[in-house]
XYZ file of C-alpha atoms in Angstrom:
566
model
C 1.003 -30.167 -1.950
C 0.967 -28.735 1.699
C 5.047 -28.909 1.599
C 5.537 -27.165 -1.729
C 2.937 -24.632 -0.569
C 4.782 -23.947 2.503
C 8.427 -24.086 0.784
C 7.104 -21.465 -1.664
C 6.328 -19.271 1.341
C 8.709 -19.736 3.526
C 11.396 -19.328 1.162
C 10.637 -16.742 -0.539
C 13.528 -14.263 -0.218
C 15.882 -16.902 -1.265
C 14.023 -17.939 -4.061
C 13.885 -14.284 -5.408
C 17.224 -13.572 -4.958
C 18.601 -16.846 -6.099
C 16.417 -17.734 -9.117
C 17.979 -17.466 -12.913
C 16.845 -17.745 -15.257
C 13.151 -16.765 -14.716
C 11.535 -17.314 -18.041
C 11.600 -21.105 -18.720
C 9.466 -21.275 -15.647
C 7.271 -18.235 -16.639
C 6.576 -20.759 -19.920
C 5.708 -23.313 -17.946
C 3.567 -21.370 -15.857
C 2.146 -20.566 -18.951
C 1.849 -23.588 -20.552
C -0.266 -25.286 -17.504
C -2.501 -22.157 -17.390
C -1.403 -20.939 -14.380
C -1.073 -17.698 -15.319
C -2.355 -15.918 -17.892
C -0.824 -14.737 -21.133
C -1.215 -10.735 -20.045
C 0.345 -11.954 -16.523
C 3.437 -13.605 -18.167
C 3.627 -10.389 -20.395
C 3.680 -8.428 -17.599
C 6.320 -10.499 -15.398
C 8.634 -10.503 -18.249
C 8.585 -7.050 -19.058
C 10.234 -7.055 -15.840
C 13.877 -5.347 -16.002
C 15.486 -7.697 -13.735
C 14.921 -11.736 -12.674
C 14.739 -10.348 -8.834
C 11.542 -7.979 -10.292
C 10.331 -10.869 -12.203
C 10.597 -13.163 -9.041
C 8.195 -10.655 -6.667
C 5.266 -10.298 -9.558
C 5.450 -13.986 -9.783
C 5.214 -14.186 -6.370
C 2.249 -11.497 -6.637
C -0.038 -13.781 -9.000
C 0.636 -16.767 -6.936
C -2.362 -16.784 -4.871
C -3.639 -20.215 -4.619
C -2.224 -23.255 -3.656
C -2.834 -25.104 -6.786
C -0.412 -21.850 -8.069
C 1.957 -22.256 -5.566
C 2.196 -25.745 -6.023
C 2.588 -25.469 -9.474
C 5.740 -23.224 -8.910
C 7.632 -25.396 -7.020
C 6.965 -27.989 -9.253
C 8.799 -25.694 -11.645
C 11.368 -24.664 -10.081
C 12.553 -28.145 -8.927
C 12.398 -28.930 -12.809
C 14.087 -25.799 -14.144
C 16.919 -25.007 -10.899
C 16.943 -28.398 -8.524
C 19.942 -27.393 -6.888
C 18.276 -24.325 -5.379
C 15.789 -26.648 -4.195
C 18.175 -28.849 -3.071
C 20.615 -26.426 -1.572
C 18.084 -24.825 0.238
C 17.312 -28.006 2.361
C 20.675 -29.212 2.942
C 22.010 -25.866 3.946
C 19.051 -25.995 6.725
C 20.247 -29.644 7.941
C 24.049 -28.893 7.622
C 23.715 -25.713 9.653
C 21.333 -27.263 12.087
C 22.178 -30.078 12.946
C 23.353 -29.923 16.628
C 20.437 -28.273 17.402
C 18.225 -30.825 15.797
C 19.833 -33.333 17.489
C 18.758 -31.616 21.057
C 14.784 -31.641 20.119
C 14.797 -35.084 17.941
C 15.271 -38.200 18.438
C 15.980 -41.722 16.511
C 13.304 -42.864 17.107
C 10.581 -40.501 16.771
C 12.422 -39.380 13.174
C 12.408 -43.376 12.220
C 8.620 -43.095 12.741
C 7.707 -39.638 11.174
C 9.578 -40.815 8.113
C 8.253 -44.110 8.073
C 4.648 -42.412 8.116
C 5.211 -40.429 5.390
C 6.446 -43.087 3.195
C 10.111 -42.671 3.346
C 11.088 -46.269 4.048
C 14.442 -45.942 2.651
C 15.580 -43.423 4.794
C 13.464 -43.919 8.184
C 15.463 -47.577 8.030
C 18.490 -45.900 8.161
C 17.607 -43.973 10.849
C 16.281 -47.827 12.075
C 19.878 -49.255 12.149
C 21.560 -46.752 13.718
C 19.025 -47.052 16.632
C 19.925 -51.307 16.531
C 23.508 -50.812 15.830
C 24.778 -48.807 18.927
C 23.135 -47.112 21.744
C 25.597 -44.133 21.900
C 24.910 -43.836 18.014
C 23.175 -39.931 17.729
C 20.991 -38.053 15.561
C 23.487 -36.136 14.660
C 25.792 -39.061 14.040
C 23.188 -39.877 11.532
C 22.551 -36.619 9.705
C 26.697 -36.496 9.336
C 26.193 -39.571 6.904
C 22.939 -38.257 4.935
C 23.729 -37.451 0.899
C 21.863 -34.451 -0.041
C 18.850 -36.550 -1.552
C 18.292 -38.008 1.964
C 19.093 -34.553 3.626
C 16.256 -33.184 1.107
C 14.101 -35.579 1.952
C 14.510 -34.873 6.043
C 14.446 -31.669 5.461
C 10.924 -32.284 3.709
C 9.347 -34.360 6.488
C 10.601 -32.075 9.472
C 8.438 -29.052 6.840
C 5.549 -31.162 7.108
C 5.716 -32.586 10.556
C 7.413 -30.235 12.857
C 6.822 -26.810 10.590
C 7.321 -24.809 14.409
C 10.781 -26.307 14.704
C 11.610 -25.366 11.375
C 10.456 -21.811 12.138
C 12.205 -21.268 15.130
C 15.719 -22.494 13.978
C 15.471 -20.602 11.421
C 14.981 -17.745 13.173
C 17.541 -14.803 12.139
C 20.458 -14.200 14.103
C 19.716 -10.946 16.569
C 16.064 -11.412 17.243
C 14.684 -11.234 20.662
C 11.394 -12.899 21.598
C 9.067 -10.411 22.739
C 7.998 -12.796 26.174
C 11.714 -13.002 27.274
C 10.966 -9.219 29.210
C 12.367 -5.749 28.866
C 10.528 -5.168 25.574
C 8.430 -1.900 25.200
C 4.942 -2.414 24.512
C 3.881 0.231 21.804
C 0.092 -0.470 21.997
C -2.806 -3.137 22.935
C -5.809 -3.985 21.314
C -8.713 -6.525 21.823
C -8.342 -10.432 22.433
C -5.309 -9.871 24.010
C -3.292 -8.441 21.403
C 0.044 -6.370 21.893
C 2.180 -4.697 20.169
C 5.980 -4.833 21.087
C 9.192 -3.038 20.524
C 12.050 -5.766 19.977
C 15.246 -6.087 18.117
C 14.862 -8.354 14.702
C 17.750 -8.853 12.337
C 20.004 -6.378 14.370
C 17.331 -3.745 13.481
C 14.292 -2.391 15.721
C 11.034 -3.541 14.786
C 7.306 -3.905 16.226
C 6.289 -6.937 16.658
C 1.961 -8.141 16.730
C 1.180 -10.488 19.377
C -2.309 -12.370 18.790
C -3.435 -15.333 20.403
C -3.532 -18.742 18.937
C -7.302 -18.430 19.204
C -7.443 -15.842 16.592
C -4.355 -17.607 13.792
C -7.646 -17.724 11.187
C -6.976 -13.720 11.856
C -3.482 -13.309 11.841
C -2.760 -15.990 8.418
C -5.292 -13.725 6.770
C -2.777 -10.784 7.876
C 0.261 -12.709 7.097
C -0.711 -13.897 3.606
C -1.194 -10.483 2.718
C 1.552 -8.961 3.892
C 3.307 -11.154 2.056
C 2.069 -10.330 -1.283
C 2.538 -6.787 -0.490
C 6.438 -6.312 0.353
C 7.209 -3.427 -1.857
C 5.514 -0.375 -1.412
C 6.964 2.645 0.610
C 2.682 3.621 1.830
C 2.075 -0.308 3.181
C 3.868 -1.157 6.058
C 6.573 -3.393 5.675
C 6.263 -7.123 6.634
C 9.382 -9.323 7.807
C 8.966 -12.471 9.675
C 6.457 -14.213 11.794
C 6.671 -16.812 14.690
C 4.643 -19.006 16.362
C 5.074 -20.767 19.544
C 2.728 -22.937 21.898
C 0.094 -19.545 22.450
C 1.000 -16.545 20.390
C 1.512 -16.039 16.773
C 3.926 -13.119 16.413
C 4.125 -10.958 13.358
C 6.971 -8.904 12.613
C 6.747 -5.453 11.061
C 8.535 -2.235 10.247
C 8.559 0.173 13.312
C 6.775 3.248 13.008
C 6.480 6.469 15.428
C 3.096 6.671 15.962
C -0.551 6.276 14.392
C -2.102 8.666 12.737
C -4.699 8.918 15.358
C -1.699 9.708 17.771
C -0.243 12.327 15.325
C -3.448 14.251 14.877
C -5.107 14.307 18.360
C -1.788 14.347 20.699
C -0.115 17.371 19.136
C 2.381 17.949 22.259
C 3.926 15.160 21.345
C 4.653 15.848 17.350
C 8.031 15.460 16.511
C 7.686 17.922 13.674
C 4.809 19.238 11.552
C 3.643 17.239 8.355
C 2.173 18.332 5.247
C -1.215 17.003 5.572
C -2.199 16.744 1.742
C 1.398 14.962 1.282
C 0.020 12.489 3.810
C -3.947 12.174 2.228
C -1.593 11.212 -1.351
C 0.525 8.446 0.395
C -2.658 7.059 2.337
C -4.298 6.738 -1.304
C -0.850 5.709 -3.391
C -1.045 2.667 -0.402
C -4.509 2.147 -1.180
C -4.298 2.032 -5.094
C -1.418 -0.530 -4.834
C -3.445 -2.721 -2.563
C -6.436 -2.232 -4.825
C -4.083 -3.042 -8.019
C -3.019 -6.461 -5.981
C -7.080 -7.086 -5.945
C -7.265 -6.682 -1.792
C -9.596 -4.681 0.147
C -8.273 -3.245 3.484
C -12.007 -3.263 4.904
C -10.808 -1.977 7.820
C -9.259 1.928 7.360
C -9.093 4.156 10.103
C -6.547 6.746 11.645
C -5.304 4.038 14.143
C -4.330 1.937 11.308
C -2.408 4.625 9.387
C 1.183 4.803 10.864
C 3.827 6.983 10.562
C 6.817 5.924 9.678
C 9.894 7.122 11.960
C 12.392 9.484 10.377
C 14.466 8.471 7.691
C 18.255 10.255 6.707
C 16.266 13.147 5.369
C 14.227 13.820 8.339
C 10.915 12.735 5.905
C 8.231 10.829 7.196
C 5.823 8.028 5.408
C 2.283 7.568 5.724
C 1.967 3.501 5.875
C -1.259 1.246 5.740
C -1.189 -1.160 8.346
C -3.460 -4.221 9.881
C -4.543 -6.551 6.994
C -6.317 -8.895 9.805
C -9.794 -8.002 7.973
C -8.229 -7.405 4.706
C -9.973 -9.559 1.664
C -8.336 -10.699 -1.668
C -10.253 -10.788 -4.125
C -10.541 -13.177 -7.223
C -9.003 -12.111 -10.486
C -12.357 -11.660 -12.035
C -13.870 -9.874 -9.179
C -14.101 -6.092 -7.740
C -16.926 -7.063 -5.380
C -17.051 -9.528 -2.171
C -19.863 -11.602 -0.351
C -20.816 -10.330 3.070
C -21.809 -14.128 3.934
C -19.610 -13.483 7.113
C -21.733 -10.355 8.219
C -20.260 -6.891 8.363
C -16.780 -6.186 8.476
C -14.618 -2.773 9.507
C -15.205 -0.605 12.364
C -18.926 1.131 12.388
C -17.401 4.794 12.463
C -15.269 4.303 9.396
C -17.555 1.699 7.431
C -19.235 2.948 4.145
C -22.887 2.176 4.488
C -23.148 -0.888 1.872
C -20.068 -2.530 4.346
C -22.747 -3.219 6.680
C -24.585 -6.380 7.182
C -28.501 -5.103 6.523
C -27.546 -3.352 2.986
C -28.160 -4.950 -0.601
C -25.566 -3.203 -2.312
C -22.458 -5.986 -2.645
C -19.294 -4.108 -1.227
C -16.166 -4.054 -3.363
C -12.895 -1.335 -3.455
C -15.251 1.372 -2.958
C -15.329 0.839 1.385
C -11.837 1.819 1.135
C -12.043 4.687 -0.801
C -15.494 5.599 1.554
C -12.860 4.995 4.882
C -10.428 7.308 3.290
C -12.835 10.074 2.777
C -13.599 9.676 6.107
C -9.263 9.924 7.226
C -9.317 12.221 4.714
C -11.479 14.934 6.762
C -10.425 13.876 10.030
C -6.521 15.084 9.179
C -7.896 18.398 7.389
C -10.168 19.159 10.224
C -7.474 18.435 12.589
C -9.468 15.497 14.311
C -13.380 16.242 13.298
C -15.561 13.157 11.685
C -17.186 13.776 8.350
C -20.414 13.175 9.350
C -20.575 14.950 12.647
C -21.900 13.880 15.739
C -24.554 11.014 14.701
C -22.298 9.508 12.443
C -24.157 5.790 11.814
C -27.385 7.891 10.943
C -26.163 10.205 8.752
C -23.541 7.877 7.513
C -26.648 5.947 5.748
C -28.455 8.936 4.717
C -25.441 10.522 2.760
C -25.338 13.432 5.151
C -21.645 14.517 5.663
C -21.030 17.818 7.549
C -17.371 18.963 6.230
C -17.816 22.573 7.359
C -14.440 22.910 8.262
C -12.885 22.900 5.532
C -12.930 26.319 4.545
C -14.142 28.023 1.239
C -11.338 30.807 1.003
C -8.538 28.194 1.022
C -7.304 26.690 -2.142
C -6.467 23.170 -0.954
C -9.518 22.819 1.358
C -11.951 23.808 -2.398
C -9.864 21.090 -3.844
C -10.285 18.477 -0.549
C -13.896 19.196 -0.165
C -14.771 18.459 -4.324
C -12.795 14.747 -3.722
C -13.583 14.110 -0.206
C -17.407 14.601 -1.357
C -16.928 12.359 -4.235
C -15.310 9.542 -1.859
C -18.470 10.001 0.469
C -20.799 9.279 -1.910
C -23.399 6.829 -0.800
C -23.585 5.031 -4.538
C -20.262 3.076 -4.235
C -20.446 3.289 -8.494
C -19.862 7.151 -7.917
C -16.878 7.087 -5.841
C -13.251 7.841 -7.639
C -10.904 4.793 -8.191
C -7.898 5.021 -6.074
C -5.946 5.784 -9.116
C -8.202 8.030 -10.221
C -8.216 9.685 -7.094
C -4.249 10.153 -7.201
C -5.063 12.324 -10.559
C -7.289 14.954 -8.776
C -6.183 18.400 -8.544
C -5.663 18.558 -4.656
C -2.462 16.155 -5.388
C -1.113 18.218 -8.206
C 2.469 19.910 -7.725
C 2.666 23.651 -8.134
C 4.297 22.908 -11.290
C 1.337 20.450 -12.573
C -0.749 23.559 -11.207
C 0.774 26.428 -13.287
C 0.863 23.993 -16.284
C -2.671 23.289 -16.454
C -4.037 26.671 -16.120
C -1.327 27.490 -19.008
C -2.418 24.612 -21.023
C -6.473 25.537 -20.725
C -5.013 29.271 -21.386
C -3.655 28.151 -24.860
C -6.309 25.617 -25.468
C -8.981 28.347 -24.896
C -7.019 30.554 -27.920
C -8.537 28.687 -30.705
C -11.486 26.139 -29.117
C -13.635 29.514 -28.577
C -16.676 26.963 -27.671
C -15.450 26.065 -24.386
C -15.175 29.908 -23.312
C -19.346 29.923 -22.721
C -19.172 26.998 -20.223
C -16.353 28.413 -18.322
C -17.761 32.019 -17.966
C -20.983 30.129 -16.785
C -21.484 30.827 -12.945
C -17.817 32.609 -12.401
C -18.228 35.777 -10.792
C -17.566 34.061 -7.387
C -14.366 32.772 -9.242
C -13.187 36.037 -10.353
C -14.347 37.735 -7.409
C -16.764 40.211 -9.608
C -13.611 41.400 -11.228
C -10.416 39.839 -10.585
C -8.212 43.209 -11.789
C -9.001 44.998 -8.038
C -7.505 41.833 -6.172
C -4.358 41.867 -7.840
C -1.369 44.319 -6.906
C -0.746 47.209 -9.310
C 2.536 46.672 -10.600
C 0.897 43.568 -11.784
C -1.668 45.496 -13.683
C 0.569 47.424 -15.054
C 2.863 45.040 -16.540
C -0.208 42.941 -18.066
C -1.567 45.577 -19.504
C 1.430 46.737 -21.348
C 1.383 43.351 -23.594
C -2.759 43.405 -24.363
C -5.977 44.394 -22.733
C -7.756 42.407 -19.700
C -11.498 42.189 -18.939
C -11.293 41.481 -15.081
C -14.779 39.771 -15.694
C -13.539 37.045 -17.577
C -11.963 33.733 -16.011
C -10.036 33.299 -19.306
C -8.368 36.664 -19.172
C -7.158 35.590 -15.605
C -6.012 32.285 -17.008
C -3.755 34.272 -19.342
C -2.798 36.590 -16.852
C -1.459 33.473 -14.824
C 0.374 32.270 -18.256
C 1.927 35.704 -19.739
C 2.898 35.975 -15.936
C 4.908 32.423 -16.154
C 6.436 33.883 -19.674
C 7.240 37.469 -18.259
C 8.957 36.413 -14.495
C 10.725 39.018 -13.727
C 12.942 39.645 -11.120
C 10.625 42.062 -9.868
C 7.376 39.858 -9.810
C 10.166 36.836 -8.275
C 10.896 39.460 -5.371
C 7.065 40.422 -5.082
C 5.757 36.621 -5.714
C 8.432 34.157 -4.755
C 10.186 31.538 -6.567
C 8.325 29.803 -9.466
C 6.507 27.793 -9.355
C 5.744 28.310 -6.107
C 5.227 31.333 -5.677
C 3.343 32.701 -8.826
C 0.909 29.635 -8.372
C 0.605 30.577 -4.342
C 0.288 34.626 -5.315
C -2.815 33.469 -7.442
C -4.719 30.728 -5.704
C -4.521 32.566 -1.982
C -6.713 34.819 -4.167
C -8.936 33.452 -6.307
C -9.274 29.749 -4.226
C -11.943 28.398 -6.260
C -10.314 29.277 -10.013
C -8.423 25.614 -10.565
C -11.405 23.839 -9.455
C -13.825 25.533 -11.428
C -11.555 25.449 -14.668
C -10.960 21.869 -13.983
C -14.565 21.040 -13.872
C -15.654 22.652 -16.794
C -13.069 21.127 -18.885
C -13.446 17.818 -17.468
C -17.525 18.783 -18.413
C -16.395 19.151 -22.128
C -14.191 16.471 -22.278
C -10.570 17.668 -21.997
C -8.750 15.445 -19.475
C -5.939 16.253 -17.937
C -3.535 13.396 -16.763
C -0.497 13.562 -14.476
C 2.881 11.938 -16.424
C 5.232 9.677 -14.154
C 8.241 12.264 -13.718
C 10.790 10.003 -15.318
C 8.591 10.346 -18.014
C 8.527 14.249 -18.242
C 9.470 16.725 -20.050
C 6.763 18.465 -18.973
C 4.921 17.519 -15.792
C 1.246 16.914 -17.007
C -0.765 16.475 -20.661
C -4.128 17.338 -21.685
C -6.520 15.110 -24.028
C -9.617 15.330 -25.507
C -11.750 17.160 -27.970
């Protein structure tokens, strides 16, 4: 088993790329109850057999899994299998014959019950002493060559690892490497050239490989998401194990506290929905980061565009998490750094922790990047971290996006883990809504309200803050005017602003474009830099009665976002 586990892993590019067809092993799979029937729906819903290959590879978790796979494959496409070890022995072979010997190869295969083939190596020992291993390999079929290729897996996996190292890498210990950052246990973090590209590369000492597998395992399952930081190799040598990863310009820690060195100014609510897209995508793989903070947020360098991404990195206390499960055991005490944990995290609470101490962490990041560097629960954080008492007064009433923060960020701080949004569900709220999903919900509630007169009583509930006692006197005059000319307005009434906002969308003229801005932008900016609090509180009250609205995928869009409901 060990060998097919570690084949499985270590090829795993190849066996992406190179496997077709993908189905007869999906029914296989199947078959031995390996996965489950809504997993192999899934996976073959798939549009191509490289997409089909990498959520395979995503519900292979356990060895029994991975085993099973191989077993597969070797059934369904042997001469991958094959081809993959003899290309390693044909390609290697000179410099396998500087760390092996006759001898010692005799013996390993010998051990592992290859009696054939270790005789071989036997007679060529007996037959002539300038006989070499390489002399040897030259005469192997590909059967034996598989079955070398096999022992030196199990045997010498290091050797394995470092000849197949790709072409262009430097090792980090060979000098005049950068080092981006340290951390405890003598951990580093390197710049060094990988694959002809630059790349950090994660130091940690052999001590700590319980640590760094944990890390490697799940970088592995998560390759393909633009808000996790990308994985790409690993190495290990006599004291380090070395992880290789996608370079980024800084943490977010670094971005938010060292502003003289910002290479340009990011949109901070842009960065709160890529933190959480990275976080819903680990949650939908069943892991739990257990460990978010701003110094494990990077930021991605610059790409053609000149755009930066927000990307979740160190998975060293990350936790995957049974199918069945949403919860873990804290049977190795607590986990996560004290300032960032959510309360049931820690060792001395009841309450079994699950998805929600990343969403808790992430209200945390979230305040800390809208307060420009402030904690949400102020200077005694432990104490009023377990009594629920978050101080978020900067985030200011008067601005639209900090009403809409402050409603999730208070949501994600909840102290009952049961209360706190989903990740998913947290990517639906109205802070991460476009100005076009804006404008076409307040439209949509508009019409709605035409002909459901029963929801009008809940909304006018508690709105004169919302309206601003009458919301008429805070609008310009020409806009009056041109309102007015169509129907009367009471400015008392949030649902005669609501169709002030939509006859406003219908009648965009030039004149309102010059006065406003471009729409969406600016009709939806003209409106919520002056009544801040009027999405929220429409929002609420529908959500209250049971009309939900729900963000479409844009390839899916004719419009941007649908209401349901009553």
């Amino acid at each position: 088993m060990d060998y097919a586990v570690r084949f499985v892993e270590c090829h795993r590019a190849e066996i992406i790329q190179r496997t077709t067809p993908v189905d007869p092993i999906l029914d296989i799979l199947l078959m031995k109850n390996i996965i489950s029937h809504e997993m192999y729906t899934v996976i073959r819903a798939a549009l191509t057999s490289q997409e089909k290959m990498r959520s395979l590879y995503t519900a292979l978790q356990s060895r029994q899994s991975k085993a099973a796979f191989y077993e597969a494959l070797k059934q369904q496409n042997p001469y991958l299998v094959r081809d993959l070890a003899v290309s390693f022995v044909d390609k290697h072979r000179d410099e396998l014959n500087k760390h092996m010997d006759l001898k010692s190869t005799a013996d390993e295969l010998n051990s592992q019950g290859h009696t054939e083939l270790s005789s071989k190596f036997k007679e060529a020992l007996i037959t002539s002493i300038n006989t070499t291993l390489s002399d040897v390999l030259e005469t192997l079929d590909e059967p034996e060559k598989e079955v070398l290729y096999t022992s030196l897996k199990v045997q010498n996996p290091h050797l394995v690892q470092k000849l197949d190292m790709p072409k262009g890498f430097i090792l980090p210990f060979f000098g005049g490497n950068k080092i981006l950052g340290t951390g405890s246990e003598d951990t580093i973090v390197y710049k060094a050239k990988f694959d002809e590209r630059t790349v950090a590369v994660k130091r940690v000492k052999k001590e700590l490989v319980k640590i760094a597998l944990i890390e490697l395992e799940l970088l592995r399952t998560l390759d393909d998401h633009p808000n996790v930081v990308r994985y790409f190799y690993n190495w290990v040598d006599d004291k380090y194990q070395y992880i290789i990863l996608e370079l980024a310009s800084s943490t977010l820690k670094e971005y938010i506290e060292e502003k003289d060195k910002r290479i340009s100014e990011l949109d901070p609510v842009s960065l709160l929905q890529q933190i959480m897209s990275g976080l819903a995508y680990l949650h939908l793989h069943k892991i739990v980061h257990r460990d978010i903070k701003p110094t494990n947020i990077l930021l991605s360098l610059p790409d053609m565009k000149g755009n930066v991404k927000a990307m979740i990195s160190d998975f060293g206390l990350g936790k995957q998490l049974d199918q069945d499960n949403s919860t873990y055991s804290k049977g190795s005490g607590s986990v996560g750094t004290l300032r960032w944990m959510a309360p049931e995290a820690h060792e001395s609470e009841s309450v079994k922790p699950g998805y929600g101490v990343d969403i808790f962490s992430a209200g945390c990041v979230f305040y800390y990047v809208l307060s420009d560097g402030s904690h949400a629960f102020g200077k005694n954080i432990l104490r009023n971290i377990f009594t629920g008492k978050h101080e978020l007064d900067k985030l200011k009433a008067d601005v639209h996006q900090h009403v809409l923060a402050k409603h999730l960020i208070v949501r994600m701080l909840s102290l009952d883990p049961k209360s706190r949004p989903t990740a998913e569900t947290a990517l639906h709220h109205p802070l991460f809504w476009d100005s076009w999903q804006q404008l076409d919900f307040m439209q949509e509630i508009s019409d709605l309200l035409e002909y459901q007169k029963d929801k009008l009583t809940h909304l006018e509930e508690n709105s004169s803050d919302v309206v601003k006692e009458d919301w008429t006197k805070h609008i310009t005059d020409g806009l009056m005017k041109d309102l007015q000319r169509r129907r009367p307005y009471d400015g008392h009434k949030v649902q005669h602003l609501l169709r002030a906002i939509r006859n406003s969308k219908h009648h965009y003229s030039d004149k309102r474009k010059e006065e406003m801005g471009p729409i969406p932008e600016g009709l939806v900016s003209y409106f919520t830099t002056r009544f801040p609090t009027l999405l929220l509180h429409t929002y609420e009250v529908m959500i209250q009665c049971g009309v939900i609205p729900k963000l479409l995928p844009q390839n899916q869009s004719s419009g941007r976002l649908v209401i349901t409901g009553p």
